[in-house]
PDB file of C-alpha atoms in Angstrom:
ATOM      1  CA  MET A   1      71.194  79.773  74.318  1.00 67.00           C
ATOM      2  CA  ARG A   2      68.244  80.277  76.612  1.00 81.00           C
ATOM      3  CA  LYS A   3      65.885  83.256  76.556  1.00 87.00           C
ATOM      4  CA  LYS A   4      67.349  84.708  79.733  1.00 86.00           C
ATOM      5  CA  GLU A   5      70.859  84.759  78.269  1.00 86.00           C
ATOM      6  CA  THR A   6      69.595  86.347  75.069  1.00 89.00           C
ATOM      7  CA  PHE A   7      67.929  89.100  77.104  1.00 93.00           C
ATOM      8  CA  TRP A   8      71.118  89.662  79.111  1.00 90.00           C
ATOM      9  CA  LEU A   9      73.182  89.894  75.927  1.00 91.00           C
ATOM     10  CA  ILE A  10      70.727  92.304  74.270  1.00 93.00           C
ATOM     11  CA  GLY A  11      70.475  94.351  77.477  1.00 93.00           C
ATOM     12  CA  THR A  12      74.242  94.628  77.885  1.00 93.00           C
ATOM     13  CA  THR A  13      74.691  95.541  74.230  1.00 93.00           C
ATOM     14  CA  SER A  14      71.952  98.198  74.507  1.00 94.00           C
ATOM     15  CA  PHE A  15      73.528  99.575  77.687  1.00 93.00           C
ATOM     16  CA  VAL A  16      76.924  99.836  75.972  1.00 92.00           C
ATOM     17  CA  LEU A  17      75.399 101.509  72.910  1.00 92.00           C
ATOM     18  CA  ILE A  18      73.544 104.071  75.043  1.00 93.00           C
ATOM     19  CA  LEU A  19      76.729 104.868  76.997  1.00 91.00           C
ATOM     20  CA  ILE A  20      78.760 105.242  73.800  1.00 89.00           C
ATOM     21  CA  LEU A  21      76.139 107.553  72.308  1.00 89.00           C
ATOM     22  CA  TRP A  22      76.053 109.543  75.543  1.00 90.00           C
ATOM     23  CA  ILE A  23      79.847 109.917  75.712  1.00 87.00           C
ATOM     24  CA  PHE A  24      80.746 110.337  72.025  1.00 84.00           C
ATOM     25  CA  GLY A  25      77.446 111.490  70.542  1.00 84.00           C
ATOM     26  CA  ILE A  26      75.926 110.299  67.288  1.00 85.00           C
ATOM     27  CA  GLY A  27      78.888 111.706  65.361  1.00 81.00           C
ATOM     28  CA  GLY A  28      81.268 109.561  67.399  1.00 77.00           C
ATOM     29  CA  LEU A  29      80.131 106.428  65.597  1.00 77.00           C
ATOM     30  CA  LYS A  30      81.329 107.654  62.194  1.00 79.00           C
ATOM     31  CA  SER A  31      84.413 105.934  60.830  1.00 76.00           C
ATOM     32  CA  ASP A  32      86.387 109.180  60.510  1.00 78.00           C
ATOM     33  CA  SER A  33      85.587 110.652  63.930  1.00 83.00           C
ATOM     34  CA  VAL A  34      88.497 111.365  66.245  1.00 83.00           C
ATOM     35  CA  THR A  35      89.143 112.550  69.784  1.00 80.00           C
ATOM     36  CA  ASP A  36      91.786 115.190  70.484  1.00 79.00           C
ATOM     37  CA  ILE A  37      93.672 114.868  73.756  1.00 76.00           C
ATOM     38  CA  ASN A  38      95.928 117.715  74.859  1.00 77.00           C
ATOM     39  CA  VAL A  39      98.768 116.718  77.183  1.00 69.00           C
ATOM     40  CA  HIS A  40     101.034 119.656  78.057  1.00 71.00           C
ATOM     41  CA  ASP A  41     102.056 121.048  74.648  1.00 73.00           C
ATOM     42  CA  THR A  42     101.234 117.977  72.574  1.00 75.00           C
ATOM     43  CA  TYR A  43      97.990 117.058  70.866  1.00 78.00           C
ATOM     44  CA  TYR A  44      97.180 113.383  70.464  1.00 77.00           C
ATOM     45  CA  VAL A  45      94.542 112.535  67.870  1.00 82.00           C
ATOM     46  CA  ILE A  46      92.941 109.161  68.519  1.00 83.00           C
ATOM     47  CA  ALA A  47      90.303 107.517  66.358  1.00 84.00           C
ATOM     48  CA  ASN A  48      87.121 106.922  68.360  1.00 83.00           C
ATOM     49  CA  ILE A  49      87.125 103.215  67.513  1.00 83.00           C
ATOM     50  CA  HIS A  50      90.334 102.900  69.552  1.00 84.00           C
ATOM     51  CA  LEU A  51      88.419 104.222  72.554  1.00 86.00           C
ATOM     52  CA  ILE A  52      85.130 102.438  71.897  1.00 88.00           C
ATOM     53  CA  ILE A  53      86.510  98.877  71.641  1.00 90.00           C
ATOM     54  CA  PRO A  54      88.220  98.935  75.085  1.00 91.00           C
ATOM     55  CA  PHE A  55      85.073 100.527  76.519  1.00 91.00           C
ATOM     56  CA  ILE A  56      82.895  97.719  75.104  1.00 92.00           C
ATOM     57  CA  SER A  57      85.319  95.044  76.334  1.00 94.00           C
ATOM     58  CA  LEU A  58      85.507  96.548  79.809  1.00 93.00           C
ATOM     59  CA  THR A  59      81.715  96.791  80.117  1.00 94.00           C
ATOM     60  CA  PHE A  60      81.132  93.213  78.965  1.00 94.00           C
ATOM     61  CA  PHE A  61      83.952  92.079  81.264  1.00 95.00           C
ATOM     62  CA  GLY A  62      82.356  93.730  84.295  1.00 94.00           C
ATOM     63  CA  VAL A  63      78.791  92.585  83.611  1.00 94.00           C
ATOM     64  CA  TYR A  64      79.708  88.999  82.834  1.00 94.00           C
ATOM     65  CA  LEU A  65      82.243  88.758  85.676  1.00 93.00           C
ATOM     66  CA  ILE A  66      79.410  89.455  88.095  1.00 93.00           C
ATOM     67  CA  ARG A  67      77.075  87.040  86.259  1.00 92.00           C
ATOM     68  CA  MET A  68      79.733  84.338  86.173  1.00 90.00           C
ATOM     69  CA  LEU A  69      80.576  84.644  89.860  1.00 90.00           C
ATOM     70  CA  ARG A  70      76.906  84.788  90.959  1.00 91.00           C
ATOM     71  CA  ARG A  71      76.112  81.600  89.036  1.00 88.00           C
ATOM     72  CA  ASN A  72      79.291  79.930  90.355  1.00 88.00           C
ATOM     73  CA  PHE A  73      80.612  79.214  86.835  1.00 88.00           C
ATOM     74  CA  LYS A  74      77.510  77.134  85.955  1.00 88.00           C
ATOM     75  CA  ASN A  75      76.336  79.333  83.058  1.00 87.00           C
ATOM     76  CA  LEU A  76      78.239  78.348  79.907  1.00 89.00           C
ATOM     77  CA  THR A  77      77.166  81.351  77.821  1.00 89.00           C
ATOM     78  CA  ALA A  78      78.152  83.847  80.533  1.00 90.00           C
ATOM     79  CA  ASN A  79      81.482  82.071  80.979  1.00 92.00           C
ATOM     80  CA  LEU A  80      82.256  82.173  77.254  1.00 93.00           C
ATOM     81  CA  ILE A  81      81.315  85.853  76.882  1.00 93.00           C
ATOM     82  CA  PHE A  82      83.448  86.644  79.943  1.00 94.00           C
ATOM     83  CA  MET A  83      86.427  84.752  78.528  1.00 95.00           C
ATOM     84  CA  ILE A  84      86.133  86.491  75.128  1.00 95.00           C
ATOM     85  CA  SER A  85      86.009  89.932  76.769  1.00 96.00           C
ATOM     86  CA  ASP A  86      88.901  88.933  79.058  1.00 96.00           C
ATOM     87  CA  ILE A  87      91.060  87.883  76.088  1.00 96.00           C
ATOM     88  CA  THR A  88      90.245  91.184  74.366  1.00 96.00           C
ATOM     89  CA  LEU A  89      91.290  93.128  77.473  1.00 95.00           C
ATOM     90  CA  ILE A  90      94.522  91.108  77.727  1.00 96.00           C
ATOM     91  CA  LEU A  91      95.350  92.059  74.127  1.00 96.00           C
ATOM     92  CA  ILE A  92      94.549  95.717  74.822  1.00 95.00           C
ATOM     93  CA  PHE A  93      96.754  95.723  77.924  1.00 95.00           C
ATOM     94  CA  THR A  94      99.553  94.051  75.939  1.00 95.00           C
ATOM     95  CA  PHE A  95      99.467  96.989  73.531  1.00 93.00           C
ATOM     96  CA  LEU A  96      99.359  99.513  76.395  1.00 91.00           C
ATOM     97  CA  ILE A  97     102.294  97.828  78.157  1.00 93.00           C
ATOM     98  CA  SER A  98     104.432  97.977  75.007  1.00 92.00           C
ATOM     99  CA  LEU A  99     103.447 101.630  74.489  1.00 86.00           C
ATOM    100  CA  VAL A 100     104.311 102.641  78.060  1.00 86.00           C
ATOM    101  CA  ASN A 101     107.524 100.623  77.920  1.00 87.00           C
ATOM    102  CA  SER A 102     108.649 102.449  74.782  1.00 84.00           C
ATOM    103  CA  ILE A 103     107.826 105.822  76.367  1.00 79.00           C
ATOM    104  CA  ARG A 104     109.609 104.993  79.586  1.00 79.00           C
ATOM    105  CA  GLU A 105     112.809 103.980  77.788  1.00 74.00           C
ATOM    106  CA  ILE A 106     113.208 107.306  75.961  1.00 70.00           C
ATOM    107  CA  PRO A 107     116.813 108.405  76.424  1.00 63.00           C
ATOM    108  CA  GLY A 108     117.410 111.573  78.356  1.00 57.00           C
ATOM    109  CA  SER A 109     114.729 111.009  80.944  1.00 52.00           C
ATOM    110  CA  THR A 110     117.012 111.302  83.940  1.00 49.00           C
ATOM    111  CA  GLU A 111     116.530 112.766  87.358  1.00 50.00           C
ATOM    112  CA  TYR A 112     118.465 115.938  88.144  1.00 52.00           C
ATOM    113  CA  PRO A 113     119.791 116.515  90.721  1.00 52.00           C
ATOM    114  CA  PRO A 114     120.189 112.819  91.461  1.00 53.00           C
ATOM    115  CA  LEU A 115     119.048 111.907  94.931  1.00 56.00           C
ATOM    116  CA  SER A 116     121.369 108.923  95.234  1.00 56.00           C
ATOM    117  CA  GLY A 117     124.523 110.805  94.251  1.00 55.00           C
ATOM    118  CA  GLY A 118     124.777 109.371  90.731  1.00 54.00           C
ATOM    119  CA  ILE A 119     122.748 109.625  87.548  1.00 53.00           C
ATOM    120  CA  VAL A 120     119.479 107.743  87.864  1.00 53.00           C
ATOM    121  CA  GLU A 121     118.123 106.646  84.487  1.00 55.00           C
ATOM    122  CA  ASN A 122     114.343 106.712  83.901  1.00 49.00           C
ATOM    123  CA  ALA A 123     113.540 107.940  87.384  1.00 51.00           C
ATOM    124  CA  GLY A 124     110.966 110.518  88.272  1.00 51.00           C
ATOM    125  CA  ASN A 125     109.011 110.434  85.016  1.00 63.00           C
ATOM    126  CA  GLY A 126     106.125 108.360  86.389  1.00 75.00           C
ATOM    127  CA  TRP A 127     106.073 105.921  83.493  1.00 79.00           C
ATOM    128  CA  ASN A 128     107.747 103.194  85.571  1.00 85.00           C
ATOM    129  CA  ASN A 129     104.769 103.134  87.930  1.00 87.00           C
ATOM    130  CA  ALA A 130     102.316 103.009  85.032  1.00 89.00           C
ATOM    131  CA  TYR A 131     104.288 100.149  83.473  1.00 91.00           C
ATOM    132  CA  TYR A 132     104.192  98.034  86.637  1.00 93.00           C
ATOM    133  CA  ILE A 133     100.530  98.793  87.318  1.00 94.00           C
ATOM    134  CA  LEU A 134      99.612  97.682  83.792  1.00 95.00           C
ATOM    135  CA  LEU A 135     101.665  94.513  84.239  1.00 95.00           C
ATOM    136  CA  ILE A 136      99.854  93.691  87.490  1.00 96.00           C
ATOM    137  CA  ILE A 137      96.435  94.307  85.891  1.00 96.00           C
ATOM    138  CA  GLN A 138      97.364  92.060  82.972  1.00 96.00           C
ATOM    139  CA  LEU A 139      98.547  89.344  85.363  1.00 97.00           C
ATOM    140  CA  ILE A 140      95.217  89.533  87.224  1.00 97.00           C
ATOM    141  CA  LEU A 141      93.342  89.254  83.909  1.00 96.00           C
ATOM    142  CA  ILE A 142      95.379  86.184  82.929  1.00 97.00           C
ATOM    143  CA  ILE A 143      94.718  84.560  86.317  1.00 96.00           C
ATOM    144  CA  LEU A 144      90.960  85.263  85.968  1.00 95.00           C
ATOM    145  CA  LEU A 145      90.985  83.766  82.461  1.00 96.00           C
ATOM    146  CA  THR A 146      92.766  80.658  83.716  1.00 96.00           C
ATOM    147  CA  ILE A 147      90.415  80.187  86.662  1.00 95.00           C
ATOM    148  CA  SER A 148      87.297  80.684  84.553  1.00 94.00           C
ATOM    149  CA  GLY A 149      88.606  78.297  81.888  1.00 93.00           C
ATOM    150  CA  ILE A 150      89.354  75.589  84.452  1.00 93.00           C
ATOM    151  CA  LYS A 151      86.024  76.009  86.262  1.00 91.00           C
ATOM    152  CA  THR A 152      84.082  76.025  82.983  1.00 90.00           C
ATOM    153  CA  GLY A 153      85.908  72.907  81.834  1.00 90.00           C
ATOM    154  CA  LEU A 154      85.195  71.121  85.107  1.00 88.00           C
ATOM    155  CA  ASN A 155      81.497  72.053  85.022  1.00 84.00           C
ATOM    156  CA  TYR A 156      81.010  70.997  81.407  1.00 80.00           C
ATOM    157  CA  LYS A 157      83.175  67.916  81.195  1.00 69.00           C
ATOM    158  CA  ARG A 158      81.786  65.475  78.642  1.00 61.00           C
ATOM    159  CA  THR A 159      81.151  62.002  79.934  1.00 51.00           C
ATOM    160  CA  GLU A 160      81.554  59.230  77.418  1.00 49.00           C
TER     161      GLU A 160
END
C-alpha cells in the first residue's frame, strides 16, 4: 500500500471516529451503551454498536465509491476497501429486509374501510413501501459490487 492510500485510510477512519464521538459522545463507545427510540407508545432499546457499524460502513462506502470512480477502478486498495464496505452494507440491508418483511406480515394489519370493496391485507401500513425500497437499494448495492469486481479483475489481470 502506498503512502497516499495509507493517509486516505487514516483520514477516513479519523473522520468516522470524530463523527461517532460527535453523535454518540464519549459514553457512546462503551460496550453497554444503548440508544432509546420512542415510536408511538413503544420504546426500542438498541445497542450503540448496532448503529455505529452501519454508520462506519456507509461512510467508507461513500468515500471509497468516490475514490474508486475518480480513479476509474485503477486503485486496487480503494477498490478492495469499497468492496468490503459494500458487502457489509449488503449484509446489513439483508437483515433490514427480513425485519421489515416480518413486520409487514403481522396479521391484522388490514385497511378499513377497504377502498376496493373487499378486505385488503397488509395495505396502508407503509411497511410495503419500505420493503420494496430496501430491496431496490440492496439490488443497486449488488450491481455496484459486481461492476467493481469485474472492473478490478480486468485492471489487475495476471499475465503469465
